Coordinates of C-alpha atoms in Angstrom, one line a residue:
M1 CA -12.5 70.3 -94.7
E2 CA -15.4 72.7 -95.5
S3 CA -13.2 74.8 -97.9
I4 CA -12.0 71.7 -99.7
A5 CA -15.6 70.4 -100.1
E6 CA -16.8 73.8 -101.4
F7 CA -13.9 74.0 -103.9
L8 CA -14.6 70.5 -105.1
S9 CA -18.3 71.0 -105.3
S10 CA -17.8 74.0 -107.6
H11 CA -16.0 71.7 -110.0
D12 CA -18.5 68.9 -110.5
L13 CA -17.2 66.0 -112.6
R14 CA -19.5 65.1 -115.4
I15 CA -19.2 62.7 -118.3
G16 CA -21.3 63.8 -121.2
W17 CA -22.4 60.4 -122.5
L18 CA -23.3 59.0 -119.0
P19 CA -26.2 60.1 -116.8
D20 CA -25.3 61.9 -113.6
W21 CA -26.3 59.0 -111.4
A22 CA -24.0 56.6 -113.2
T23 CA -21.1 59.1 -113.1
S24 CA -21.7 59.5 -109.3
L25 CA -21.6 55.8 -108.7
I26 CA -18.3 55.4 -110.7
V27 CA -16.7 58.3 -108.8
L28 CA -17.8 57.0 -105.4
A29 CA -16.7 53.4 -106.3
L30 CA -13.3 54.6 -107.5
A31 CA -12.8 56.7 -104.3
V32 CA -13.7 53.7 -102.1
L33 CA -11.3 51.4 -104.0
L34 CA -8.5 54.0 -103.9
A35 CA -9.0 54.4 -100.1
L36 CA -9.0 50.7 -99.5
W37 CA -5.8 50.3 -101.5
L38 CA -4.1 53.2 -99.7
H39 CA -5.1 51.8 -96.3
S40 CA -3.9 48.3 -97.2
V41 CA -0.5 49.7 -98.3
V42 CA -0.1 51.8 -95.2
Y43 CA -1.0 49.0 -92.8
S44 CA 1.2 46.5 -94.6
V45 CA 4.2 48.8 -93.9
L46 CA 3.1 49.3 -90.3
E47 CA 2.8 45.6 -89.6
R48 CA 6.3 45.0 -90.9
V49 CA 7.6 47.9 -88.7
V50 CA 6.0 46.6 -85.5
R51 CA 6.6 42.9 -86.1
G52 CA 9.4 42.7 -83.7
E53 CA 8.2 45.5 -81.3
D54 CA 6.5 45.3 -78.0
L55 CA 2.9 44.3 -77.3
F56 CA 1.6 47.9 -77.2
R57 CA 2.6 48.8 -80.7
R58 CA 1.4 45.5 -82.2
S59 CA -1.9 45.8 -80.4
L60 CA -2.3 49.4 -81.5
V61 CA -1.8 48.4 -85.1
S62 CA -4.0 45.4 -85.1
R63 CA -6.9 47.0 -83.2
T64 CA -6.9 50.3 -85.2
R65 CA -7.0 48.5 -88.6
G66 CA -10.8 48.3 -88.7
P67 CA -11.7 51.8 -87.5
S68 CA -9.0 53.4 -89.6
R69 CA -10.2 51.6 -92.7
F70 CA -13.8 52.7 -92.1
A71 CA -12.6 56.3 -91.4
I72 CA -10.5 56.6 -94.6
V73 CA -13.4 55.1 -96.7
L74 CA -15.8 57.7 -95.2
L75 CA -13.2 60.5 -96.0
A76 CA -12.9 59.3 -99.6
I77 CA -16.7 59.2 -100.0
A78 CA -17.0 62.7 -98.6
L79 CA -14.4 64.1 -101.0
A80 CA -15.8 62.1 -103.9
G81 CA -19.4 63.2 -103.1
A82 CA -18.2 66.8 -103.4
I83 CA -17.1 66.4 -107.0
A84 CA -19.7 63.9 -108.1
P85 CA -22.7 65.3 -110.1
L86 CA -25.2 64.8 -107.4
G87 CA -28.4 66.7 -106.9
E88 CA -29.0 68.8 -103.8
D89 CA -31.1 66.2 -102.1
E90 CA -28.6 63.4 -102.8
R91 CA -25.7 65.6 -101.6
V92 CA -27.5 66.3 -98.3
A93 CA -28.4 62.7 -97.8
L94 CA -24.8 61.6 -98.5
R95 CA -23.5 64.3 -96.0
Q96 CA -25.9 63.1 -93.3
T97 CA -25.0 59.5 -93.8
T98 CA -21.3 60.3 -93.7
V99 CA -21.7 62.2 -90.4
F100 CA -23.7 59.3 -89.0
C101 CA -21.0 56.8 -89.9
M102 CA -18.3 59.1 -88.6
V103 CA -20.0 59.1 -85.2
L104 CA -20.1 55.3 -85.3
V105 CA -16.4 55.0 -86.3
T106 CA -15.5 57.3 -83.4
G107 CA -17.3 54.9 -81.0
W108 CA -15.5 52.0 -82.7
A109 CA -12.2 53.7 -82.2
L110 CA -12.9 54.3 -78.5
L111 CA -13.7 50.6 -78.0
A112 CA -10.5 49.7 -79.8
A113 CA -8.5 52.1 -77.6
L114 CA -10.2 50.7 -74.5
H115 CA -9.2 47.1 -75.5
V116 CA -5.6 48.2 -76.2
W117 CA -5.3 49.8 -72.8
L118 CA -6.7 46.7 -71.1
V119 CA -4.2 44.4 -72.8
I120 CA -1.3 46.7 -71.9
Y121 CA -2.4 47.1 -68.3
L122 CA -3.0 43.5 -67.6
R123 CA 0.1 42.1 -69.2
R124 CA 1.9 42.8 -65.9
F125 CA -0.3 40.4 -63.9
K126 CA -0.3 36.6 -64.3
L127 CA -3.2 34.5 -63.0
D128 CA -1.3 31.3 -63.3
S129 CA 1.3 32.2 -60.6
E130 CA 1.2 30.6 -57.2
D131 CA 0.4 33.8 -55.3
N132 CA -2.0 35.5 -57.6
L133 CA -3.9 37.7 -55.2
L134 CA -2.7 41.0 -56.7
A135 CA -3.3 39.7 -60.2
R136 CA -6.8 38.6 -59.4
K137 CA -7.5 42.0 -57.9
H138 CA -6.4 44.0 -60.9
V139 CA -7.9 41.6 -63.5
T140 CA -11.3 41.6 -61.8
Q141 CA -11.4 45.4 -61.4
T142 CA -10.3 46.2 -64.9
R143 CA -12.6 43.7 -66.6
I144 CA -15.7 44.8 -64.8
L145 CA -14.9 48.5 -65.5
E146 CA -14.1 47.6 -69.1
R147 CA -17.5 46.0 -69.6
I148 CA -19.2 49.0 -68.0
A149 CA -17.2 51.4 -70.1
R150 CA -18.0 49.4 -73.3
T151 CA -21.8 49.5 -72.5
L152 CA -21.7 53.3 -71.9
I153 CA -19.7 53.9 -75.1
V154 CA -22.1 51.9 -77.2
L155 CA -25.1 53.7 -75.7
L156 CA -23.6 57.2 -76.1
T157 CA -22.4 56.4 -79.6
L158 CA -25.9 55.2 -80.7
A159 CA -27.5 58.2 -79.1
A160 CA -25.1 60.6 -80.8
A161 CA -25.5 58.9 -84.1
L162 CA -29.3 59.1 -84.0
M163 CA -29.2 62.7 -83.0
T164 CA -27.4 63.6 -86.3
F165 CA -30.8 63.1 -88.1
D166 CA -33.5 65.7 -87.3
S167 CA -36.3 63.1 -88.0
V168 CA -35.0 60.7 -85.3
R169 CA -33.3 63.1 -83.0
Q170 CA -35.9 62.4 -80.3
Y171 CA -34.9 58.7 -80.2
G172 CA -31.3 59.7 -79.5
V173 CA -32.4 62.0 -76.7
G174 CA -34.7 59.2 -75.4
L175 CA -31.8 56.8 -75.4
L176 CA -29.6 59.2 -73.4
A177 CA -32.5 59.7 -71.0
S178 CA -32.9 56.0 -70.5
A179 CA -29.2 55.5 -69.9
G180 CA -29.3 58.2 -67.2
A181 CA -32.6 56.8 -65.7
A182 CA -34.2 60.3 -66.2
S183 CA -37.6 58.8 -66.8
L184 CA -39.5 57.0 -64.1
V185 CA -41.2 54.6 -66.6
V186 CA -37.9 53.8 -68.4
G187 CA -36.1 53.5 -65.1
L188 CA -38.6 50.9 -63.9
A189 CA -38.3 49.0 -67.1
L190 CA -34.5 49.1 -66.9
Q191 CA -34.4 48.3 -63.2
P192 CA -32.7 44.9 -63.5
M193 CA -30.1 46.2 -65.9
L194 CA -29.4 49.3 -63.9
K195 CA -29.3 47.2 -60.7
N196 CA -26.7 44.9 -62.1
L197 CA -24.8 47.9 -63.6
I198 CA -24.6 49.5 -60.2
A199 CA -23.7 46.2 -58.6
G200 CA -20.8 45.9 -61.1
V201 CA -19.5 49.3 -60.1
Q202 CA -19.6 48.3 -56.5
L203 CA -17.9 45.0 -57.2
A204 CA -15.1 46.7 -59.1
I205 CA -14.5 49.2 -56.2
T206 CA -15.0 47.0 -53.1
Q207 CA -14.1 43.6 -54.7
P208 CA -15.8 41.1 -52.5
I209 CA -15.1 38.6 -55.3
R210 CA -12.3 38.4 -57.9
I211 CA -11.4 36.3 -60.9
D212 CA -10.4 32.8 -59.8
D213 CA -11.6 33.3 -56.2
A214 CA -12.9 30.1 -54.4
L215 CA -16.5 30.7 -53.4
L216 CA -19.2 28.8 -51.5
V217 CA -22.5 29.9 -52.9
N218 CA -25.8 28.1 -52.0
D219 CA -23.8 25.2 -50.6
E220 CA -21.9 24.8 -54.0
W221 CA -18.1 25.2 -54.1
G222 CA -16.3 26.6 -57.1
N223 CA -14.0 29.2 -58.6
V224 CA -15.0 32.5 -60.3
E225 CA -14.4 31.9 -64.0
E226 CA -15.9 35.1 -65.5
I227 CA -17.5 38.3 -64.4
T228 CA -19.6 40.0 -67.0
S229 CA -21.6 43.3 -66.8
S230 CA -24.7 41.4 -65.6
Y231 CA -23.7 38.0 -64.1
V232 CA -20.9 35.9 -62.7
V233 CA -19.9 32.5 -64.0
I234 CA -18.7 30.1 -61.2
R235 CA -16.9 26.9 -62.3
L236 CA -18.0 24.3 -59.8
W237 CA -15.7 21.5 -58.6
D238 CA -17.4 18.9 -60.8
W239 CA -17.0 21.3 -63.9
R240 CA -20.6 22.5 -63.9
R241 CA -21.2 26.2 -64.3
M242 CA -23.3 28.2 -61.9
I243 CA -24.6 31.5 -63.3
V244 CA -25.3 34.1 -60.6
P245 CA -26.5 37.7 -61.0
L246 CA -24.1 40.5 -60.0
S247 CA -26.5 41.8 -57.5
Y248 CA -26.5 38.5 -55.6
F249 CA -23.0 39.3 -54.2
I250 CA -24.1 42.7 -52.9
E251 CA -27.4 41.6 -51.3
R252 CA -26.8 38.1 -50.0
P253 CA -24.1 36.4 -47.8
F254 CA -21.6 34.0 -49.4
Q255 CA -18.3 32.5 -48.5
N256 CA -15.0 33.7 -50.1
W257 CA -12.2 31.3 -49.3
T258 CA -9.5 33.4 -51.0
R259 CA -10.5 36.9 -50.0
E260 CA -7.1 37.9 -48.5
S261 CA -5.0 34.9 -49.4
S262 CA -5.4 31.6 -51.0
A263 CA -4.2 29.6 -48.0
L264 CA -6.8 27.8 -45.9
I265 CA -7.0 25.7 -42.8
G266 CA -8.6 22.3 -43.2
T267 CA -10.5 20.5 -40.5
V268 CA -10.7 16.7 -40.0
F269 CA -12.7 15.1 -37.2
L270 CA -12.2 11.6 -35.7
Y271 CA -14.6 9.8 -33.3
V272 CA -12.7 7.2 -31.3
D273 CA -13.0 5.3 -28.1
F274 CA -11.9 6.9 -24.8
T275 CA -9.0 4.5 -24.5
V276 CA -7.0 5.8 -27.5
P277 CA -3.7 7.5 -26.6
V278 CA -4.1 11.1 -27.9
A279 CA -0.3 11.8 -27.8
D280 CA 0.3 9.0 -30.3
L281 CA -2.4 10.4 -32.6
R282 CA -0.8 13.8 -32.4
E283 CA 2.6 12.4 -33.2
K284 CA 1.2 10.5 -36.2
L285 CA -0.5 13.6 -37.5
E286 CA 2.7 15.5 -37.4
E287 CA 4.4 12.7 -39.3
I288 CA 1.7 12.6 -42.0
A289 CA 1.7 16.3 -42.5
G290 CA 5.5 16.5 -42.6
A291 CA 5.7 13.9 -45.3
S292 CA 2.9 15.4 -47.4
R293 CA 3.7 17.7 -50.4
L294 CA 0.4 19.4 -49.8
W295 CA 1.1 20.8 -46.3
D296 CA 2.5 24.4 -46.3
G297 CA 4.1 24.0 -42.9
R298 CA 2.1 26.8 -41.2
V299 CA -0.7 25.2 -39.1
I300 CA -1.0 21.8 -37.5
A301 CA -2.9 20.9 -34.4
L302 CA -4.8 18.0 -32.7
Q303 CA -7.2 18.5 -29.9
V304 CA -9.9 16.7 -28.0
T305 CA -12.9 19.0 -28.7
D306 CA -15.8 17.0 -27.2
F307 CA -17.0 13.9 -25.5
K308 CA -20.0 12.1 -26.9
E309 CA -22.0 9.4 -25.1
S310 CA -19.8 6.6 -26.4
T311 CA -17.0 8.3 -28.3
M312 CA -14.4 11.0 -28.0
E313 CA -14.3 13.8 -30.7
I314 CA -10.8 14.7 -31.9
R315 CA -10.3 17.7 -34.2
M316 CA -7.2 17.9 -36.4
L317 CA -6.2 21.1 -38.2
V318 CA -3.8 21.3 -41.1
S319 CA -3.2 24.2 -43.6
A320 CA -2.3 24.3 -47.3
S321 CA -1.6 27.0 -49.8
T322 CA -4.8 26.7 -51.9
A323 CA -8.4 25.5 -51.4
P324 CA -7.9 22.4 -53.7
R325 CA -4.7 21.5 -51.9
T326 CA -6.5 21.9 -48.5
F327 CA -9.3 19.5 -49.6
D328 CA -6.8 16.9 -50.8
L329 CA -4.7 17.3 -47.6
R330 CA -7.8 16.7 -45.5
C331 CA -8.6 13.5 -47.4
E332 CA -5.0 12.3 -47.1
V333 CA -4.9 13.0 -43.3
R334 CA -8.3 11.3 -42.8
E335 CA -7.3 8.2 -44.8
K336 CA -3.9 7.7 -43.1
M337 CA -5.1 8.4 -39.6
I338 CA -7.9 5.9 -39.8
A339 CA -5.4 3.3 -41.2
F340 CA -3.1 4.0 -38.4
I341 CA -5.8 3.5 -35.8
Q342 CA -6.9 0.3 -37.5
Q343 CA -3.4 -1.1 -37.4
R344 CA -2.2 0.1 -34.0
Y345 CA -5.3 0.6 -31.9
P346 CA -8.2 -1.4 -33.5
E347 CA -9.9 -1.7 -30.1
A348 CA -10.2 2.1 -30.1
L349 CA -12.6 2.3 -33.0
P350 CA -16.1 3.3 -32.1
R351 CA -18.4 0.5 -31.1
I352 CA -21.7 0.0 -29.4
R353 CA -21.5 -1.8 -26.0
T354 CA -24.4 -4.0 -24.7
D355 CA -24.7 -5.9 -21.5
L356 CA -24.8 -9.5 -22.8
Q357 CA -25.1 -10.9 -19.3
D358 CA -28.5 -9.2 -18.8
E359 CA -29.6 -10.3 -22.3
R360 CA -28.8 -13.9 -21.5
A361 CA -30.5 -13.7 -18.1
K362 CA -33.9 -12.9 -19.6
P363 CA -34.6 -16.3 -21.2
R364 CA -33.4 -18.1 -18.1
A365 CA -35.8 -16.1 -15.9
K366 CA -38.7 -16.9 -18.2
A367 CA -37.9 -20.6 -18.1
M368 CA -37.8 -20.6 -14.3
A369 CA -41.2 -18.8 -14.2
H370 CA -42.8 -21.6 -16.2

């Protein structure tokens, strides 16, 4: 590249009736137009070639279009600048600008490569499947690591680009120092960002939460919708969105209902009179669960768990494959069991007993006293 530039610079292109600056602009413009035309032709051919190919090749072509266009334009400008009648100062400025832009296009290419890898890696995992535990694990891990990698690539690219200029090189070094938390002052200023960045790495490795996990956070139930480099978006059951910092899931307790599997056991309590036949209730529960499309057939139980002052506490357990199905199954069992008791054993419903004989005796005693 250096030999080509030296050869071209020794053969400056000059047009006698035009000033040097006008000739330089014409040469640079023609070089840019030629580079854009050549890039368009090459990628038109590539798109036809990969139209019926697999996802990897199509993603590779589509994602490299922008960086490659930028790179070929920079190459054309570098070659055109070598033959354009530029002064020494203009030539040095053009060379520095070209190097600066080449660093940026390198970072752009790395981001494109990272995205292509992510698409290819995640195409094996489907979040919409019934048992999506493995898919949620890999999707969460790769997306968190991808966001962290994107942040690091952007920081390093900007730092390297600034260091190409002697006058602003110290800013590039300072940016690298802040990214590495080398300075105490900068480290304190970046403490929230670094805290969430470290929390993101911990979440990607340990995975206490994953995409589409069912969580109970601050007495709010919902599913993990998105995990960014600094916060988590939880889609609540009523379609609200709760935004929680990444560090929350490292420092505070929360409930994950789908940590190992999506199946859950639902609990339903009944408070009935002591006279109700428990065996009949147990038989009815088995009938309700067996007829329900929500029950997964794994857990069913009915037990007397406590005696209150005037009622008997009965706990019913039923299981379902997902948290939403468990909630719906609990509601179904609750509704049908209370309907069964109302129809078959209405006298077993909770009631408050009072001694009416004593209440009637009080006015009679007062009348006799008078």
